[in-house]
Coordinates of N, CA, C and O in Angstrom, one line a residue:
M10 N -17.1 -29.5 129.3 CA -17.0 -31.0 129.2 C -18.1 -31.5 130.0 O -18.6 -32.5 129.7
K11 N -18.6 -31.0 131.1 CA -19.7 -31.5 132.0 C -21.0 -31.4 131.0 O -21.8 -32.3 131.1
T12 N -21.2 -30.4 130.2 CA -22.3 -30.3 129.4 C -22.2 -31.4 128.4 O -23.2 -32.1 128.2
H13 N -21.1 -31.7 127.7 CA -21.0 -32.8 126.8 C -21.4 -34.1 127.5 O -21.9 -35.0 126.9
A14 N -20.8 -34.4 128.7 CA -21.0 -35.6 129.4 C -22.6 -35.7 129.6 O -23.1 -36.9 129.5
C15 N -23.2 -34.7 130.1 CA -24.7 -34.9 130.3 C -25.4 -35.2 129.0 O -26.3 -36.1 129.0
I16 N -25.1 -34.6 127.9 CA -25.7 -34.8 126.6 C -25.5 -36.3 126.3 O -26.3 -37.0 125.8
A17 N -24.2 -36.8 126.4 CA -23.8 -38.1 126.0 C -24.5 -39.2 126.8 O -25.1 -40.0 126.2
F18 N -24.6 -39.0 128.0 CA -25.3 -40.0 128.9 C -26.8 -40.0 128.7 O -27.5 -40.8 128.9
S19 N -27.2 -38.7 128.5 CA -28.7 -38.5 128.3 C -29.2 -39.3 127.0 O -30.2 -40.1 126.9
A20 N -28.3 -39.2 126.0 CA -28.5 -39.9 124.7 C -28.5 -41.4 124.9 O -29.3 -42.2 124.3
L21 N -27.7 -41.8 125.7 CA -27.5 -43.2 126.0 C -28.7 -43.7 126.7 O -29.3 -44.9 126.3
L22 N -29.2 -43.1 127.7 CA -30.3 -43.6 128.4 C -31.7 -43.5 127.5 O -32.4 -44.4 127.5
L23 N -31.8 -42.5 126.7 CA -32.9 -42.4 125.8 C -32.9 -43.5 124.7 O -33.9 -44.2 124.5
G24 N -31.6 -43.8 124.2 CA -31.6 -44.8 123.1 C -31.8 -46.3 123.8 O -32.4 -46.9 123.1
T25 N -31.4 -46.3 125.0 CA -31.6 -47.6 125.6 C -33.1 -47.9 125.9 O -33.6 -48.9 125.6
A26 N -33.7 -46.8 126.3 CA -35.2 -47.0 126.7 C -36.0 -47.2 125.4 O -37.0 -48.0 125.4
S27 N -35.7 -46.6 124.3 CA -36.5 -46.7 123.1 C -36.1 -47.9 122.4 O -37.1 -48.4 121.6
M28 N -34.9 -48.4 122.3 CA -34.7 -49.6 121.6 C -34.4 -50.8 122.3 O -34.2 -51.8 121.7
G29 N -34.4 -50.7 123.6 CA -34.0 -51.9 124.4 C -35.0 -53.1 124.2 O -34.7 -54.3 124.3
V30 N -36.3 -52.8 123.7 CA -37.3 -53.9 123.6 C -36.7 -54.8 122.4 O -37.4 -55.7 122.2
H31 N -35.9 -54.2 121.5 CA -35.5 -55.1 120.4 C -34.3 -55.9 120.7 O -33.8 -56.5 119.7
A32 N -33.9 -55.9 121.9 CA -32.5 -56.8 122.2 C -32.8 -58.1 121.7 O -33.8 -58.7 122.0
A33 N -31.7 -58.6 121.0 CA -31.8 -60.0 120.5 C -31.7 -61.1 121.5 O -31.1 -60.8 122.6
A34 N -32.0 -62.3 121.3 CA -31.8 -63.5 122.0 C -30.3 -63.7 122.1 O -29.7 -63.4 121.0
P35 N -29.7 -64.3 123.2 CA -28.3 -64.6 123.1 C -27.8 -65.4 122.0 O -28.3 -66.6 121.9
E36 N -27.0 -65.0 121.2 CA -26.2 -65.7 120.1 C -24.8 -65.2 120.1 O -24.5 -64.2 120.6
Q37 N -23.9 -66.1 119.6 CA -22.5 -65.7 119.6 C -22.4 -64.6 118.5 O -22.7 -64.6 117.4
D38 N -21.7 -63.4 118.9 CA -21.4 -62.3 117.9 C -20.4 -62.6 116.9 O -19.5 -63.6 117.2
T39 N -20.5 -62.2 115.8 CA -19.3 -62.4 114.8 C -18.1 -61.5 115.3 O -18.4 -60.5 115.9
P40 N -16.9 -61.9 114.9 CA -15.7 -61.4 115.5 C -15.4 -60.0 114.9 O -14.8 -59.2 115.6
L41 N -15.7 -59.6 113.7 CA -15.2 -58.4 113.0 C -16.4 -57.4 113.3 O -17.5 -57.6 113.3
Y42 N -15.9 -56.1 113.6 CA -16.9 -55.1 113.9 C -16.3 -53.8 113.4 O -15.1 -53.5 113.3
I43 N -17.3 -52.8 113.2 CA -17.0 -51.3 112.9 C -17.9 -50.6 113.7 O -19.0 -51.0 114.2
G44 N -17.5 -49.3 113.9 CA -18.3 -48.4 114.8 C -18.0 -46.9 114.5 O -17.1 -46.5 113.9
A45 N -19.0 -46.1 115.0 CA -18.9 -44.6 114.8 C -19.6 -44.0 116.1 O -20.6 -44.5 116.5
A46 N -19.0 -42.9 116.5 CA -19.5 -42.2 117.8 C -19.2 -40.8 117.6 O -18.4 -40.3 117.0
M47 N -20.0 -40.0 118.4 CA -19.9 -38.6 118.5 C -20.0 -38.1 120.0 O -20.6 -39.0 120.8
G48 N -19.4 -37.1 120.3 CA -19.6 -36.6 121.7 C -18.7 -35.3 122.0 O -18.6 -34.5 121.1
G49 N -18.1 -35.2 123.1 CA -17.3 -34.0 123.5 C -15.8 -34.4 123.8 O -15.5 -35.5 124.2
S50 N -15.1 -33.4 123.4 CA -13.5 -33.7 123.7 C -13.2 -32.6 124.8 O -13.8 -31.6 125.1
S51 N -12.1 -32.9 125.5 CA -11.4 -32.1 126.6 C -10.0 -32.1 126.3 O -9.4 -33.2 126.2
F52 N -9.5 -30.8 126.3 CA -8.0 -30.6 126.1 C -7.3 -30.2 127.4 O -7.9 -29.4 128.2
S53 N -6.1 -30.6 127.6 CA -5.3 -30.1 128.7 C -4.2 -29.3 128.0 O -3.4 -29.9 127.2
L54 N -4.0 -28.0 128.4 CA -3.1 -27.2 127.7 C -2.1 -26.6 128.7 O -2.2 -26.6 129.9
P55 N -1.0 -26.0 128.1 CA 0.1 -25.5 129.0 C -0.5 -24.2 129.8 O -1.4 -23.5 129.3
S56 N -0.1 -24.1 131.1 CA -0.6 -22.9 131.7 C -0.3 -21.5 131.1 O 0.7 -21.3 130.5
S57 N -1.4 -20.8 131.2 CA -1.2 -19.4 130.6 C -1.8 -18.3 131.5 O -3.0 -18.6 132.0
H58 N -1.1 -17.3 131.9 CA -1.7 -16.3 132.8 C -2.0 -15.0 132.1 O -2.2 -14.1 132.7
T59 N -2.1 -15.2 130.8 CA -2.5 -14.0 130.0 C -4.1 -13.8 130.0 O -4.8 -14.7 129.8
P60 N -4.5 -12.8 130.6 CA -6.0 -12.5 130.7 C -6.7 -12.3 129.2 O -6.0 -11.9 128.3
V61 N -7.9 -12.7 129.2 CA -8.6 -12.5 127.8 C -8.8 -11.1 127.7 O -9.3 -10.4 128.5
P62 N -8.4 -10.5 126.6 CA -8.5 -9.1 126.3 C -10.0 -8.7 126.2 O -10.9 -9.5 125.9
S63 N -10.2 -7.4 126.5 CA -11.7 -6.9 126.5 C -12.2 -7.3 125.0 O -11.6 -6.7 124.1
G64 N -13.4 -7.9 125.0 CA -14.1 -8.1 123.8 C -13.4 -9.4 122.9 O -14.0 -9.7 122.0
G65 N -12.5 -9.9 123.6 CA -11.9 -11.1 122.9 C -12.7 -12.4 123.1 O -13.3 -12.6 124.1
E66 N -12.5 -13.4 122.3 CA -13.1 -14.8 122.5 C -12.4 -15.4 123.7 O -11.2 -15.3 123.8
K67 N -13.2 -16.2 124.3 CA -12.8 -16.8 125.5 C -11.8 -18.0 125.2 O -11.9 -18.6 124.1
N68 N -11.0 -18.4 126.1 CA -10.2 -19.7 125.9 C -11.2 -20.8 125.7 O -12.2 -20.8 126.5
D69 N -10.9 -21.8 124.9 CA -11.8 -22.9 124.7 C -11.1 -24.2 124.8 O -10.1 -24.5 123.8
K70 N -11.3 -25.1 125.8 CA -10.6 -26.3 126.0 C -11.4 -27.5 125.8 O -11.1 -28.6 126.3
S71 N -12.6 -27.3 125.1 CA -13.5 -28.6 124.8 C -14.1 -28.3 123.4 O -14.1 -27.1 122.9
G72 N -14.3 -29.4 122.7 CA -15.0 -29.3 121.4 C -15.9 -30.4 121.1 O -16.0 -31.3 121.9
T73 N -16.4 -30.4 119.9 CA -17.2 -31.5 119.4 C -16.4 -32.5 118.8 O -15.6 -32.3 117.8
A74 N -16.6 -33.8 119.1 CA -15.7 -34.8 118.6 C -16.4 -35.9 118.0 O -17.6 -36.2 118.2
F75 N -15.8 -36.7 117.2 CA -16.3 -37.9 116.5 C -15.2 -38.9 116.3 O -14.1 -38.5 116.2
K76 N -15.6 -40.2 116.2 CA -14.6 -41.2 116.0 C -15.2 -42.4 115.2 O -16.4 -42.6 115.3
V77 N -14.3 -42.9 114.4 CA -14.8 -44.2 113.7 C -13.6 -45.2 113.9 O -12.4 -44.9 114.1
Y78 N -13.9 -46.5 114.1 CA -13.0 -47.5 114.4 C -13.5 -48.8 113.9 O -14.7 -49.0 113.4
G79 N -12.6 -49.9 114.0 CA -12.9 -51.2 113.6 C -12.0 -52.1 114.4 O -11.0 -51.7 115.0
G80 N -12.4 -53.3 114.5 CA -11.8 -54.3 115.3 C -12.1 -55.7 115.2 O -12.9 -56.0 114.3
Y81 N -11.4 -56.6 115.7 CA -11.5 -58.0 115.6 C -11.4 -58.8 117.0 O -10.5 -58.4 117.7
R82 N -12.4 -59.5 117.4 CA -12.4 -60.2 118.7 C -11.7 -61.5 118.5 O -12.2 -62.3 117.7
L83 N -10.6 -61.7 119.1 CA -9.8 -62.8 119.0 C -10.5 -64.0 119.8 O -10.5 -65.2 119.5
T84 N -11.1 -63.7 121.0 CA -11.9 -64.5 121.8 C -13.1 -63.7 122.3 O -13.2 -62.6 121.9
E85 N -13.9 -64.3 123.2 CA -15.0 -63.5 123.6 C -14.6 -62.4 124.5 O -15.3 -61.4 124.6
H86 N -13.4 -62.4 125.1 CA -13.0 -61.4 126.0 C -11.9 -60.6 125.5 O -11.6 -59.4 126.1
F87 N -11.1 -61.0 124.5 CA -9.9 -60.2 124.0 C -9.9 -60.0 122.5 O -10.4 -60.8 121.8
G88 N -9.4 -58.8 122.2 CA -9.3 -58.5 120.8 C -8.4 -57.4 120.5 O -7.5 -57.0 121.4
V89 N -8.5 -56.8 119.3 CA -7.6 -55.8 118.8 C -8.6 -54.7 118.1 O -9.6 -55.0 117.6
E90 N -8.1 -53.5 118.2 CA -9.0 -52.4 117.6 C -8.1 -51.2 117.1 O -7.0 -50.9 117.7
G91 N -8.4 -50.6 116.0 CA -7.8 -49.3 115.5 C -8.9 -48.4 115.1 O -10.0 -48.7 114.7
G92 N -8.5 -47.0 115.3 CA -9.5 -46.0 114.9 C -8.9 -44.6 114.8 O -7.7 -44.5 114.8
Y93 N -9.8 -43.7 114.4 CA -9.4 -42.4 114.1 C -10.4 -41.4 114.8 O -11.6 -41.7 114.8
A94 N -9.9 -40.4 115.5 CA -10.8 -39.6 116.2 C -10.5 -38.1 115.9 O -9.3 -37.7 115.8
R95 N -11.5 -37.3 115.6 CA -11.4 -35.8 115.4 C -11.8 -35.2 116.6 O -13.0 -35.4 117.0
L96 N -11.0 -34.3 117.3 CA -11.3 -33.8 118.5 C -11.8 -32.4 118.6 O -12.1 -31.9 119.6
G97 N -12.0 -31.8 117.5 CA -12.6 -30.5 117.4 C -11.5 -29.3 117.7 O -10.3 -29.7 117.7
R98 N -12.0 -28.1 117.8 CA -11.1 -27.0 118.0 C -10.7 -26.7 119.3 O -11.5 -26.9 120.3
V99 N -9.6 -26.0 119.6 CA -9.0 -25.7 120.9 C -8.4 -24.4 120.7 O -7.8 -24.0 119.6
S100 N -8.4 -23.4 121.7 CA -7.9 -22.1 121.6 C -7.4 -21.7 123.0 O -8.0 -22.0 124.0
Q101 N -6.4 -20.7 123.0 CA -6.0 -20.2 124.4 C -5.2 -19.0 124.0 O -4.4 -18.8 123.1
W102 N -5.4 -18.0 125.0 CA -4.6 -16.7 124.9 C -3.2 -16.8 125.5 O -3.1 -17.5 126.6
T103 N -2.3 -16.3 125.0 CA -0.9 -16.2 125.6 C -0.3 -14.8 125.2 O -1.1 -14.0 124.6
S104 N 0.9 -14.6 125.6 CA 1.5 -13.3 125.2 C 2.8 -13.5 124.5 O 3.5 -14.5 124.7
V105 N 3.1 -12.6 123.5 CA 4.3 -12.6 122.8 C 4.9 -11.2 123.0 O 4.3 -10.3 122.4
N106 N 6.1 -11.2 123.6 CA 6.8 -9.9 124.0 C 5.8 -8.9 124.7 O 5.8 -7.7 124.3
G107 N 5.0 -9.5 125.5 CA 4.1 -8.7 126.3 C 2.9 -8.2 125.6 O 1.9 -7.6 126.1
V108 N 2.5 -8.8 124.3 CA 1.3 -8.6 123.6 C 0.5 -9.8 123.6 O 1.1 -10.9 123.3
A109 N -0.8 -9.7 123.9 CA -1.7 -10.8 123.9 C -1.9 -11.4 122.6 O -2.1 -10.6 121.6
A110 N -1.8 -12.7 122.5 CA -2.0 -13.4 121.1 C -2.8 -14.5 121.5 O -2.6 -15.3 122.5
R111 N -3.8 -14.9 120.5 CA -4.6 -16.0 120.7 C -4.1 -17.0 119.7 O -4.2 -16.9 118.5
Q112 N -3.8 -18.2 120.2 CA -3.5 -19.3 119.5 C -4.7 -20.4 119.4 O -5.4 -20.5 120.4
S113 N -4.8 -21.0 118.3 CA -6.0 -21.9 118.1 C -5.6 -23.0 117.2 O -4.5 -23.0 116.5
G114 N -6.2 -24.1 117.2 CA -5.9 -25.3 116.4 C -7.0 -26.4 116.5 O -8.1 -26.1 117.1
S115 N -6.8 -27.5 115.9 CA -7.8 -28.6 115.9 C -7.0 -29.9 116.1 O -5.9 -30.0 115.6
G116 N -7.6 -30.7 116.9 CA -6.9 -32.0 117.3 C -7.4 -33.1 116.5 O -8.6 -33.4 116.2
Q117 N -6.5 -34.1 116.3 CA -7.0 -35.4 115.8 C -6.0 -36.6 116.2 O -4.8 -36.2 116.6
V118 N -6.3 -37.7 116.1 CA -5.5 -38.8 116.6 C -5.9 -40.2 115.8 O -7.0 -40.4 115.6
F119 N -4.9 -40.9 115.6 CA -5.0 -42.4 115.1 C -4.6 -43.2 116.4 O -3.6 -42.9 117.0
Y120 N -5.2 -44.4 116.5 CA -4.8 -45.2 117.6 C -5.0 -46.7 117.2 O -5.7 -47.1 116.3
G121 N -4.1 -47.5 117.9 CA -4.2 -49.0 117.9 C -4.3 -49.5 119.3 O -3.4 -49.0 120.1
A122 N -5.1 -50.5 119.6 CA -5.1 -51.0 120.9 C -5.6 -52.4 121.0 O -6.2 -53.0 120.2
A123 N -5.1 -53.0 122.2 CA -5.6 -54.2 122.6 C -6.9 -54.1 123.4 O -7.1 -53.0 124.1
T124 N -7.9 -54.8 123.2 CA -9.3 -54.6 123.8 C -9.5 -55.8 124.8 O -9.1 -57.0 124.7
G125 N -10.3 -55.5 125.9 CA -10.9 -56.4 126.8 C -12.4 -56.3 126.9 O -12.8 -55.1 126.9
R126 N -13.1 -57.4 127.1 CA -14.5 -57.2 127.1 C -15.1 -58.1 128.2 O -14.8 -59.3 128.3
L127 N -16.1 -57.6 129.1 CA -16.6 -58.3 130.1 C -18.1 -58.4 129.9 O -18.9 -57.5 130.2
P128 N -18.7 -59.5 129.4 CA -20.1 -59.5 129.2 C -20.9 -59.7 130.6 O -20.4 -60.4 131.5
I129 N -21.9 -58.9 130.7 CA -22.9 -59.0 131.8 C -24.2 -59.2 131.5 O -24.9 -58.4 130.9
G130 N -24.7 -60.4 131.5 CA -26.0 -60.7 131.1 C -26.0 -61.0 129.6 O -25.0 -61.1 129.0
E131 N -27.2 -61.0 129.1 CA -27.4 -61.3 127.7 C -27.1 -60.2 126.7 O -26.7 -60.4 125.6
A132 N -27.2 -58.9 127.1 CA -27.2 -57.8 126.2 C -26.2 -56.7 126.6 O -25.8 -55.8 125.9
F133 N -25.7 -56.7 127.9 CA -24.8 -55.7 128.4 C -23.4 -56.2 128.5 O -23.2 -57.4 128.9
A134 N -22.5 -55.3 128.3 CA -21.1 -55.7 128.5 C -20.3 -54.4 128.8 O -20.6 -53.3 128.3
L135 N -19.1 -54.6 129.5 CA -18.2 -53.5 129.7 C -17.0 -53.8 128.9 O -16.7 -54.9 128.6
N136 N -16.2 -52.7 128.5 CA -15.1 -52.9 127.7 C -13.9 -52.0 128.1 O -14.2 -51.0 128.7
G137 N -12.8 -52.3 127.6 CA -11.7 -51.5 127.9 C -10.6 -51.6 126.7 O -10.6 -52.5 125.9
R138 N -9.8 -50.6 126.5 CA -8.8 -50.4 125.5 C -7.5 -49.9 126.0 O -7.5 -49.1 126.9
L139 N -6.4 -50.5 125.6 CA -5.0 -50.0 126.1 C -4.1 -50.1 124.9 O -4.0 -51.3 124.2
G140 N -3.4 -49.1 124.4 CA -2.6 -49.1 123.2 C -1.8 -47.9 123.0 O -1.3 -47.2 124.0
V141 N -1.5 -47.6 121.8 CA -0.7 -46.4 121.4 C -1.5 -45.5 120.6 O -2.3 -46.0 119.7
A142 N -1.3 -44.3 120.7 CA -2.0 -43.2 119.9 C -1.0 -42.2 119.3 O -0.1 -41.9 120.0
H143 N -1.3 -41.8 118.0 CA -0.5 -40.7 117.5 C -1.3 -39.5 117.2 O -2.3 -39.6 116.6
G144 N -1.0 -38.5 118.0 CA -2.0 -37.3 117.9 C -1.2 -36.2 117.2 O 0.0 -36.1 117.1
K145 N -2.1 -35.3 116.8 CA -1.7 -33.9 116.1 C -2.7 -32.9 116.4 O -3.7 -33.1 116.4
V146 N -2.0 -31.8 116.6 CA -2.8 -30.3 116.8 C -2.2 -29.4 115.8 O -1.1 -29.1 115.8
S147 N -3.1 -29.2 114.8 CA -2.8 -28.2 113.7 C -3.2 -26.8 114.3 O -4.2 -26.6 114.7
G148 N -2.1 -25.8 114.1 CA -2.4 -24.5 114.8 C -1.7 -23.4 114.0 O -0.9 -23.5 113.1
N149 N -1.9 -22.2 114.7 CA -1.2 -21.0 114.0 C -0.4 -20.4 114.9 O -0.1 -19.2 114.9
D150 N 0.3 -21.2 115.7 CA 1.3 -20.7 116.9 C 2.6 -20.9 116.7 O 3.4 -20.9 117.5
T151 N 3.1 -20.8 115.4 CA 4.5 -21.2 115.1 C 5.4 -20.2 115.5 O 6.6 -20.3 115.6
L152 N 5.1 -19.0 115.8 CA 5.9 -17.8 116.3 C 6.1 -17.9 117.8 O 6.9 -17.1 118.4
L153 N 5.4 -18.7 118.5 CA 5.4 -18.8 120.0 C 6.7 -19.6 120.4 O 7.0 -20.5 119.7
P154 N 7.1 -19.4 121.6 CA 8.2 -20.3 122.2 C 7.6 -21.7 122.2 O 6.4 -22.0 122.5
P155 N 8.5 -22.7 122.0 CA 8.1 -24.1 122.0 C 7.3 -24.6 123.2 O 6.3 -25.4 123.1
D156 N 7.7 -24.0 124.4 CA 7.0 -24.4 125.6 C 5.6 -23.9 125.8 O 4.9 -24.1 126.8
R157 N 5.1 -23.0 124.9 CA 3.9 -22.6 125.0 C 2.9 -22.9 123.8 O 1.7 -22.5 123.7
R158 N 3.4 -23.6 122.8 CA 2.7 -23.9 121.6 C 1.7 -25.1 121.8 O 2.2 -26.1 122.4
I159 N 0.7 -24.9 121.4 CA -0.4 -26.0 121.5 C -0.3 -26.9 120.2 O -0.8 -28.1 120.3
A160 N 0.3 -26.4 119.2 CA 0.4 -27.1 117.9 C 1.5 -28.2 118.1 O 2.5 -28.0 118.7
G161 N 1.4 -29.2 117.2 CA 2.5 -30.1 117.1 C 2.1 -31.6 117.0 O 0.8 -31.8 116.7
S162 N 2.8 -32.6 117.2 CA 2.3 -34.0 117.2 C 3.1 -34.8 118.2 O 4.2 -34.3 118.7
A163 N 2.6 -35.9 118.6 CA 3.2 -36.8 119.7 C 2.6 -38.1 119.6 O 1.5 -38.3 119.1
T164 N 3.4 -39.1 120.1 CA 2.9 -40.5 120.2 C 3.0 -40.9 121.5 O 4.1 -40.7 122.2
G165 N 2.1 -41.6 122.1 CA 2.2 -42.2 123.5 C 1.1 -43.2 123.7 O 0.4 -43.6 122.9
V166 N 1.0 -43.5 125.0 CA 0.0 -44.5 125.4 C -1.4 -43.9 125.5 O -1.6 -42.9 125.9
M167 N -2.3 -44.7 125.1 CA -3.8 -44.2 125.3 C -4.5 -45.3 126.1 O -4.1 -46.6 126.1
A168 N -5.6 -45.0 126.7 CA -6.3 -45.9 127.3 C -7.9 -45.5 127.4 O -8.2 -44.3 127.2
G169 N -8.7 -46.5 127.4 CA -10.2 -46.2 127.2 C -11.0 -47.3 127.9 O -10.6 -48.4 128.2
F170 N -12.2 -46.9 128.3 CA -13.2 -47.8 128.9 C -14.7 -47.3 128.5 O -14.9 -46.3 128.1
G171 N -15.5 -48.3 128.6 CA -16.9 -47.9 128.3 C -17.8 -49.2 128.6 O -17.5 -50.1 129.2
A172 N -19.1 -49.0 127.9 CA -20.0 -49.9 128.1 C -20.8 -50.0 126.8 O -20.8 -49.2 125.9
E173 N -21.4 -51.3 126.4 CA -22.3 -51.5 125.3 C -23.6 -52.2 125.6 O -23.6 -53.0 126.7
Y174 N -24.5 -51.9 124.9 CA -25.9 -52.5 125.1 C -26.4 -53.0 123.7 O -26.6 -52.1 122.8
K175 N -26.6 -54.2 123.7 CA -27.1 -54.9 122.4 C -28.5 -54.5 122.2 O -29.3 -54.9 122.9
V176 N -28.8 -53.8 121.0 CA -30.1 -53.5 120.7 C -30.7 -54.4 119.5 O -32.0 -54.6 119.4
Y177 N -29.8 -54.9 118.8 CA -30.2 -56.0 117.8 C -29.1 -57.2 117.9 O -28.1 -56.9 118.6
Q178 N -29.1 -58.2 117.2 CA -28.2 -59.3 117.4 C -26.9 -58.8 117.0 O -26.0 -59.1 117.7
N179 N -26.7 -58.0 115.9 CA -25.3 -57.5 115.4 C -25.1 -56.1 115.7 O -24.2 -55.5 115.1
V180 N -25.9 -55.3 116.4 CA -25.9 -53.8 116.6 C -25.9 -53.6 118.1 O -26.8 -54.0 118.8
A181 N -24.9 -52.6 118.5 CA -24.9 -52.3 119.8 C -24.8 -50.7 120.1 O -24.2 -50.1 119.2
L182 N -25.4 -50.2 121.1 CA -25.3 -48.8 121.5 C -24.1 -48.8 122.4 O -23.9 -49.6 123.4
T183 N -23.2 -47.8 122.2 CA -22.0 -47.8 123.0 C -21.9 -46.4 123.6 O -22.3 -45.4 123.2
A184 N -21.2 -46.5 124.8 CA -20.8 -45.2 125.6 C -19.4 -45.3 125.9 O -19.1 -46.2 126.7
D185 N -18.4 -44.5 125.6 CA -17.0 -44.7 125.8 C -16.3 -43.4 126.3 O -16.7 -42.3 125.8
F186 N -15.3 -43.6 127.1 CA -14.3 -42.5 127.3 C -12.9 -43.0 126.9 O -12.6 -44.1 127.3
D187 N -12.3 -42.2 126.1 CA -10.9 -42.6 125.6 C -9.9 -41.4 126.0 O -10.2 -40.2 125.6
Y188 N -8.8 -41.7 126.7 CA -7.8 -40.7 126.8 C -6.6 -41.0 126.1 O -6.0 -42.1 126.1
F189 N -6.3 -40.0 125.1 CA -5.2 -40.3 124.2 C -3.9 -39.7 124.6 O -2.9 -39.9 123.8
G190 N -3.7 -39.1 125.8 CA -2.5 -38.6 126.3 C -2.1 -37.4 125.5 O -2.8 -36.6 125.1
K191 N -0.7 -37.4 125.1 CA -0.2 -36.2 124.4 C -0.6 -36.3 122.9 O -0.2 -37.3 122.3
L192 N -1.2 -35.1 122.4 CA -1.5 -34.9 121.1 C -0.4 -34.1 120.4 O -0.2 -34.2 119.2
S193 N 0.3 -33.3 121.3 CA 1.5 -32.6 120.9 C 2.4 -32.4 122.1 O 2.0 -33.0 123.1
K194 N 3.4 -31.8 122.0 CA 4.4 -31.7 123.1 C 3.7 -31.0 124.4 O 4.0 -31.4 125.5
Q195 N 2.9 -30.1 124.2 CA 2.3 -29.5 125.3 C 0.8 -29.7 125.5 O 0.1 -29.0 126.3
T196 N 0.1 -30.4 124.5 CA -1.3 -30.7 124.6 C -1.7 -32.2 124.7 O -1.2 -33.0 124.1
K197 N -2.7 -32.3 125.7 CA -3.2 -33.7 126.0 C -4.7 -33.6 125.6 O -5.2 -32.5 125.7
G198 N -5.3 -34.8 125.4 CA -6.7 -34.8 125.1 C -7.4 -36.0 125.3 O -6.8 -37.2 125.3
G199 N -8.8 -36.0 125.5 CA -9.5 -37.2 125.5 C -11.0 -36.9 125.0 O -11.3 -35.8 124.9
V200 N -11.7 -37.9 124.8 CA -13.2 -37.8 124.3 C -14.1 -38.7 125.1 O -13.8 -39.8 125.5
L201 N -15.3 -38.1 125.2 CA -16.5 -39.0 125.8 C -17.4 -39.0 124.7 O -18.0 -38.0 124.1
T202 N -17.9 -40.2 124.3 CA -18.7 -40.3 123.1 C -19.8 -41.4 123.3 O -19.7 -42.3 124.2
V203 N -20.9 -41.2 122.5 CA -21.9 -42.4 122.4 C -22.1 -42.7 121.0 O -21.8 -41.7 120.0
G204 N -22.4 -44.0 120.7 CA -22.5 -44.2 119.2 C -23.0 -45.6 119.0 O -23.6 -46.1 119.8
L205 N -22.8 -46.2 117.8 CA -23.3 -47.5 117.4 C -22.2 -48.2 116.9 O -21.1 -47.9 116.2
R206 N -22.3 -49.6 117.1 CA -21.2 -50.6 116.6 C -21.9 -51.7 116.0 O -22.9 -52.2 116.5
A207 N -21.4 -52.2 114.9 CA -22.0 -53.3 114.1 C -21.1 -54.4 114.0 O -19.9 -54.3 113.5
N208 N -21.5 -55.6 114.3 CA -20.6 -56.8 114.0 C -21.1 -57.5 112.8 O -22.3 -57.4 112.4
F209 N -20.2 -58.0 112.0 CA -20.4 -58.7 110.7 C -19.4 -59.7 110.3 O -18.4 -59.8 111.0

């Protein structure tokens, strides 16, 4: 996750430096927007004390993620947003009757949230999200006891925060962290992303 975070923030800084000269003069944004972003995911899994077998693939609790979303600003500071995020693959070794077994899967989530936005200057703003997410982890662990399965689905509270920098009148560069809570009974997840958002 640290590697993904460095890549994400490096991309943000490079994008800001290269496109910041095009930042538009202050005008009122249109309320409807869509966006897309990529970055890294981080999964929280049930504890496993099973060692990785010699020559076996390592446990993997992070992946490549992307999200697409859309929203509507009710006022300059408040609005609503909905989106979909693909969290990439996750895997972990566990044991079944004393025999090591590797379970793996891929995570995804749909969410809906209320949003808050705090403009700082003409082109920069902070933002936050609080809402409900429905997550799912598809996997191959159906033979494992329920308390050790990473696969399944769950619905719970999600929260996110981030920043945006306007590079054109209706286009902004974004950097966000979203925590989706439980994706299944035993698996939690979140994403750190950079991307673009367009108002129209």
